[in-house]
mmCIF file of C-alpha atoms in Angstrom:
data_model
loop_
_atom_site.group_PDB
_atom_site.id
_atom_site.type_symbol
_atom_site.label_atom_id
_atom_site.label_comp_id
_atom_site.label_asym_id
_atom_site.label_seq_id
_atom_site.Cartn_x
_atom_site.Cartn_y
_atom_site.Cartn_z
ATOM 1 C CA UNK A 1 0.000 0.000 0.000
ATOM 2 C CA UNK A 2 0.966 3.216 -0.930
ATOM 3 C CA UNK A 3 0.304 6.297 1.387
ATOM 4 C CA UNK A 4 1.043 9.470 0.450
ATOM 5 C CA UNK A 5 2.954 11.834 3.311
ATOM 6 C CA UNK A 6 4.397 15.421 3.060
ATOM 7 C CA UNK A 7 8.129 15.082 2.426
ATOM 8 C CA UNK A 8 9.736 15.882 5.279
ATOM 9 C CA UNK A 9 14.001 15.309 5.880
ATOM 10 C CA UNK A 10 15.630 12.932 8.639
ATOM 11 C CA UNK A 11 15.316 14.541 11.976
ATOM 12 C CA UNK A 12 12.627 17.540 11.144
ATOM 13 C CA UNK A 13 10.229 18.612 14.256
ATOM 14 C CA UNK A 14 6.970 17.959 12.747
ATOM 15 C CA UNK A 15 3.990 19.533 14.462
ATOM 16 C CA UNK A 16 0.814 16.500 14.049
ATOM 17 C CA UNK A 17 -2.443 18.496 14.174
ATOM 18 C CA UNK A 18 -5.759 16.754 13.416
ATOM 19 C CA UNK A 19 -9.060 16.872 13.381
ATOM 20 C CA UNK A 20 -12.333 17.308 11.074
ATOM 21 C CA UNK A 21 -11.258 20.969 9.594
ATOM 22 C CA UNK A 22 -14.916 21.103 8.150
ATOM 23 C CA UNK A 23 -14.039 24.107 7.648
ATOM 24 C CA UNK A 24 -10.394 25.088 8.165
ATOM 25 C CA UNK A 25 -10.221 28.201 9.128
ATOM 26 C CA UNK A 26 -7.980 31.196 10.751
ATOM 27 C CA UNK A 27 -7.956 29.960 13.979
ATOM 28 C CA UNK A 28 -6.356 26.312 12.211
ATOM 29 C CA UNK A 29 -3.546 28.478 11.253
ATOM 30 C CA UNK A 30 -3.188 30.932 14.408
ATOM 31 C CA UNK A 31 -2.835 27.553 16.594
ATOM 32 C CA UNK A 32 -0.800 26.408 14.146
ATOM 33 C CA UNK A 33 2.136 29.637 13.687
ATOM 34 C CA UNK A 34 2.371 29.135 17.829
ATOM 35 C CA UNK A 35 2.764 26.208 17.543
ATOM 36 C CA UNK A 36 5.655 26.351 14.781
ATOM 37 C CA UNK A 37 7.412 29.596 16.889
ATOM 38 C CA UNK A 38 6.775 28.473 20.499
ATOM 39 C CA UNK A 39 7.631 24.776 20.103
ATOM 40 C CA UNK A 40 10.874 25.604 17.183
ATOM 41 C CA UNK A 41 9.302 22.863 14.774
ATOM 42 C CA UNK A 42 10.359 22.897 11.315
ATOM 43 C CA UNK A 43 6.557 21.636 10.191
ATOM 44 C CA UNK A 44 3.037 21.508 11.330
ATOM 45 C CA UNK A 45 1.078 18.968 9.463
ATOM 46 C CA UNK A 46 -2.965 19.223 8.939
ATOM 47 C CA UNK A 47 -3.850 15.632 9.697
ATOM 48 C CA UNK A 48 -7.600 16.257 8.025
ATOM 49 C CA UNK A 49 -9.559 13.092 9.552
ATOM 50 C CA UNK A 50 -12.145 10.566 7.798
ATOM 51 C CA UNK A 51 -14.224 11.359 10.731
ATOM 52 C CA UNK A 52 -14.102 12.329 14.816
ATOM 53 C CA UNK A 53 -16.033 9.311 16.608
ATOM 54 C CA UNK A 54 -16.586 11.513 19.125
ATOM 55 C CA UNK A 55 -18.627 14.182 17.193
ATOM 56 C CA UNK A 56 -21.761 13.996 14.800
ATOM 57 C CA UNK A 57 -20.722 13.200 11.430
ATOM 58 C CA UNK A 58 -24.259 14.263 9.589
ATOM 59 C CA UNK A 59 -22.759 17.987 8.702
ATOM 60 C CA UNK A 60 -19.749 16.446 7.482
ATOM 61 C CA UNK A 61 -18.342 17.619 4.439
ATOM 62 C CA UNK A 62 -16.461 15.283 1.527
ATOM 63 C CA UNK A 63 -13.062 14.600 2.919
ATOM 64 C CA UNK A 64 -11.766 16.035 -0.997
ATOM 65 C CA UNK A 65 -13.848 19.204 0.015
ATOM 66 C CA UNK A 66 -12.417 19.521 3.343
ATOM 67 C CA UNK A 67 -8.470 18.647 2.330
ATOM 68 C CA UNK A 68 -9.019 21.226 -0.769
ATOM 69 C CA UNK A 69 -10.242 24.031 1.914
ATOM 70 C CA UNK A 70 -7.589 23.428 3.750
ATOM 71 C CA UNK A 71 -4.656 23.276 1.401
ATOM 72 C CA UNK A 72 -6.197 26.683 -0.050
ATOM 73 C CA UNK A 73 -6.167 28.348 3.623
ATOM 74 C CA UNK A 74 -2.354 26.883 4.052
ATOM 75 C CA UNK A 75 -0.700 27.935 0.429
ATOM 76 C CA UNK A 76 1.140 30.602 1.910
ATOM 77 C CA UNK A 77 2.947 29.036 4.647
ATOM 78 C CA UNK A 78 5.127 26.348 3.381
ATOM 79 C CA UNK A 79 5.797 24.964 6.772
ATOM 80 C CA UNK A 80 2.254 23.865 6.307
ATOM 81 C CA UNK A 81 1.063 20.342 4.502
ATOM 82 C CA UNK A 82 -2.210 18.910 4.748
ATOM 83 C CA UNK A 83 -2.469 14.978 4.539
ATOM 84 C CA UNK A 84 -5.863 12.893 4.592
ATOM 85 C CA UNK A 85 -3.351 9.566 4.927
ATOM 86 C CA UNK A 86 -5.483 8.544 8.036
ATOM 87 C CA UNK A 87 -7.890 7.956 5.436
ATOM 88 C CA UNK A 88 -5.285 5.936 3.234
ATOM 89 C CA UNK A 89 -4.639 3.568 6.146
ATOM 90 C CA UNK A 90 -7.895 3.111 7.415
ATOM 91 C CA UNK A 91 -7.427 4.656 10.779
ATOM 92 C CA UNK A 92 -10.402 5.703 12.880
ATOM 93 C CA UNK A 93 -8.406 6.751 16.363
ATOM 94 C CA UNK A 94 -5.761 9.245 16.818
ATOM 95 C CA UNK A 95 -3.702 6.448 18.686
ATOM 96 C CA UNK A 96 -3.838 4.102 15.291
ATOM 97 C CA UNK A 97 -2.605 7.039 13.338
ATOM 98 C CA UNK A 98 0.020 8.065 15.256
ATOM 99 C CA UNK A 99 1.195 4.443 16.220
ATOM 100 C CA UNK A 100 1.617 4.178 12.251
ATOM 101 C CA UNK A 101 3.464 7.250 11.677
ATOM 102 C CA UNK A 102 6.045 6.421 14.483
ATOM 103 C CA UNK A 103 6.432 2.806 12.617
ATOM 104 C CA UNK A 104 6.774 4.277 9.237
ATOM 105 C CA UNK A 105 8.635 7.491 9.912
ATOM 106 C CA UNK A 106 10.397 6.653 12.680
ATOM 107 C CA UNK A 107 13.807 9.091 11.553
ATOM 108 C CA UNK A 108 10.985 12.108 11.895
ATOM 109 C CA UNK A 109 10.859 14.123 15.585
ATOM 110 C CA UNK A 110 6.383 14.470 16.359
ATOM 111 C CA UNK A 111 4.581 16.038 18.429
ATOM 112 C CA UNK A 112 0.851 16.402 18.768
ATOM 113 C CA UNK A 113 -0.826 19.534 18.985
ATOM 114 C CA UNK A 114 -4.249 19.671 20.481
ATOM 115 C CA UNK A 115 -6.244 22.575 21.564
ATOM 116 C CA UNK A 116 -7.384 22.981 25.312
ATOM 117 C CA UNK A 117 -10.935 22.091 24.346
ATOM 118 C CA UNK A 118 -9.618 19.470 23.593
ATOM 119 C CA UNK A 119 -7.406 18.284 26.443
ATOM 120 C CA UNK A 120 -10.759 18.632 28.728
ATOM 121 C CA UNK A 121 -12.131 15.573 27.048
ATOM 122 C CA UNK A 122 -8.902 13.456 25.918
ATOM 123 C CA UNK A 123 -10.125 10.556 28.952
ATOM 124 C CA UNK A 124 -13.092 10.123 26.484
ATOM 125 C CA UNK A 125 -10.613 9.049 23.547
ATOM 126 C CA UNK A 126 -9.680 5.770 23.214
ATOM 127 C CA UNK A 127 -6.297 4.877 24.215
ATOM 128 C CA UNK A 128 -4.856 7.841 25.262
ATOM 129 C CA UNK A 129 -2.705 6.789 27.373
ATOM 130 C CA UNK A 130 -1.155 5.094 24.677
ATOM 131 C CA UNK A 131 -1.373 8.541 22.534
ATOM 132 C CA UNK A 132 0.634 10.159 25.507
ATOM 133 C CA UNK A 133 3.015 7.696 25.742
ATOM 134 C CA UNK A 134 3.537 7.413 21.797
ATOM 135 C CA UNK A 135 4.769 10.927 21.379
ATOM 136 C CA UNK A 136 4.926 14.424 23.308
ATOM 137 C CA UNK A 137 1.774 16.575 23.506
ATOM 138 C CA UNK A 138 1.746 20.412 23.285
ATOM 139 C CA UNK A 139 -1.988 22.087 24.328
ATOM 140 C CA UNK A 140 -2.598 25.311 23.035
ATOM 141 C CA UNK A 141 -4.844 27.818 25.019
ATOM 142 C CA UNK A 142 -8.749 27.865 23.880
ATOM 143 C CA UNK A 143 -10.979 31.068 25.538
ATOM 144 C CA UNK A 144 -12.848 29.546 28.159
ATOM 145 C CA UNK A 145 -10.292 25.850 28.506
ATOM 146 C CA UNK A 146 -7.683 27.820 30.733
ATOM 147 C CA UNK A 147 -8.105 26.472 33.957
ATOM 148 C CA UNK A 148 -10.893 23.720 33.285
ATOM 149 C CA UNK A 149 -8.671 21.773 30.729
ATOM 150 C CA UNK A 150 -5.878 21.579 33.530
ATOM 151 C CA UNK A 151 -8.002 20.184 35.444
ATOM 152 C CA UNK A 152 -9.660 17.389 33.726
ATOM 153 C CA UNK A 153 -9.006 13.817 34.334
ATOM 154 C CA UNK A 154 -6.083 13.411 31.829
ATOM 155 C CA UNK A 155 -4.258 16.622 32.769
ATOM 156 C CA UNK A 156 -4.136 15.632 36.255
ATOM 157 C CA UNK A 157 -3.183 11.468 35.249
ATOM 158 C CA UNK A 158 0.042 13.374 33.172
ATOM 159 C CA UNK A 159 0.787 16.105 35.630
ATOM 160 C CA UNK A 160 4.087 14.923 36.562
ATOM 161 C CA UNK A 161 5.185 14.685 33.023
ATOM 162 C CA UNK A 162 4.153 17.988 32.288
ATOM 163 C CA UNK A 163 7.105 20.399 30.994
ATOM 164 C CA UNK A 164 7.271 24.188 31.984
ATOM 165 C CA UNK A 165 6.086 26.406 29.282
ATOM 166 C CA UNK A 166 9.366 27.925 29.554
ATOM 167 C CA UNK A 167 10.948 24.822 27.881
ATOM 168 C CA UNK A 168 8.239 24.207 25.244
ATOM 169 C CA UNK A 169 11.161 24.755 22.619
ATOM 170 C CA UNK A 170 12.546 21.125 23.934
ATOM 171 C CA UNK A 171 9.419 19.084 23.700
ATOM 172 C CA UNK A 172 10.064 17.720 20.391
ATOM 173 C CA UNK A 173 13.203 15.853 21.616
ATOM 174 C CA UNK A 174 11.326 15.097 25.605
ATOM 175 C CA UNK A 175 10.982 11.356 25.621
ATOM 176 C CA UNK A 176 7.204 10.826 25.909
ATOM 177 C CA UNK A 177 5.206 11.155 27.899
ATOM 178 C CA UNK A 178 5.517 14.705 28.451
ATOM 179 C CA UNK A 179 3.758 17.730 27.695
ATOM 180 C CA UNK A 180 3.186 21.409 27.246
ATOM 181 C CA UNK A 181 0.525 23.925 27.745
ATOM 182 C CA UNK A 182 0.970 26.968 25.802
ATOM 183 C CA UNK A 183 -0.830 30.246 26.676
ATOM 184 C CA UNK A 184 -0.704 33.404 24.534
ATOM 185 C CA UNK A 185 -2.923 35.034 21.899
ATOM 186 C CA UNK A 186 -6.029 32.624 21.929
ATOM 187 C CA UNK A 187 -8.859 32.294 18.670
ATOM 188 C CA UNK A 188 -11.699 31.751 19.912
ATOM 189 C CA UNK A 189 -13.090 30.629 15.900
ATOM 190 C CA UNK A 190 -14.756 27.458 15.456
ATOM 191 C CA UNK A 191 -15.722 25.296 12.368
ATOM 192 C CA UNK A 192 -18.841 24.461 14.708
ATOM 193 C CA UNK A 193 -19.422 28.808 14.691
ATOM 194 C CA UNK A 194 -18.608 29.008 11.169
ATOM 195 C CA UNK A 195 -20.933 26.391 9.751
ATOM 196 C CA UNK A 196 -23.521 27.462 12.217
ATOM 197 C CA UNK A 197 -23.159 31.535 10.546
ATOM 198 C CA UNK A 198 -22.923 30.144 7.027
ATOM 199 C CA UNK A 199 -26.447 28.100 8.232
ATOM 200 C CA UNK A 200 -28.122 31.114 9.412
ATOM 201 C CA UNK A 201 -27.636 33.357 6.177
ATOM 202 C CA UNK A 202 -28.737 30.567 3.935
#
């Protein structure tokens, strides 16, 4: 089987961030640049998923529509590729996908990005203790996740392998698991807001 990946050089930082981008948007990128200054990665890839188990998947759009809107939002920032591999290899959970990537590319230096939103719920995904223990996490700030996302289930399980934000620019080569929480400018965009405004001035 054939699956087609970003070129990326032995030893490259590679920022993994996933999710549904239905549609990408500004905020995609803003977490994205952070990421890419705070953490010194030399890439950030758009891991555009088949589908989130965890969400309704009735107002999805085509995976081609969603991987074209987000290549077009990316084209100026060449530290940005967009992939739909997780599609290629039939993943449905993060943990498969990343598991794969640190089998197949295992020369390349990840870490997964995930917003604080996020990070309140990661006990709900499946394995992700495994995720946290395949490769370093870095959290990026969400309006409203500050304090609650620090305080969920999985934050506290990981807080002893949590890394001062002062030393974010090391996570990349921090043996998992270990993890970062990075405040700053926050976006507080949504594809859930988006499709919702695009609904209401049909």
């Amino acid at each position: 089987m054939t699956v087609r990946l970003p070129p990326a050089a032995p030893g490259l930082r590679i920022g993994l961030y996933g999710g549904s981008f239905n549609p990408a948007h500004a905020g995609h990128l803003h977490v994205s640049r952070l990421a890419l200054r705070r953490l010194a990665l030399d890439r950030v890839w758009w891991l555009v998923s088949p589908g989130n188990p965890l969400k309704d998947r009735r107002e999805l759009a085509s995976l081609g529509e969603r991987m074209a809107g987000a290549r077009a939002l990316a084209a100026d920032d060449p530290r940005i590729a967009v992939t739909g591999f997780e599609a290629e290899i039939g993943a449905r959970y993060t943990r498969q996908s990343l598991a794969w990537l640190r089998r197949h590319r295992p020369f390349l230096r990840f870490v997964w990005i995930m917003g604080a939103d996020s990070l309140a719920s990661f006990h709900r995904w499946q394995g992700w203790r495994e995720i946290a223990a395949t490769m370093p996490l870095a959290v990026i700030d969400r309006p409203g996740h500050t304090l609650t996302a620090t305080a969920a289930r999985a934050a506290q399980a990981l807080r002893t392998h949590r890394l001062d934000e002062a030393d974010a620019a090391g996570l990349a080569a921090a043996p998992p698991p270990a993890w970062v929480f990075l405040h700053g400018p926050r976006s507080d965009l949504s594809s859930t807001a988006l499709r919702n405004r695009r609904g209401a001035a049909a």
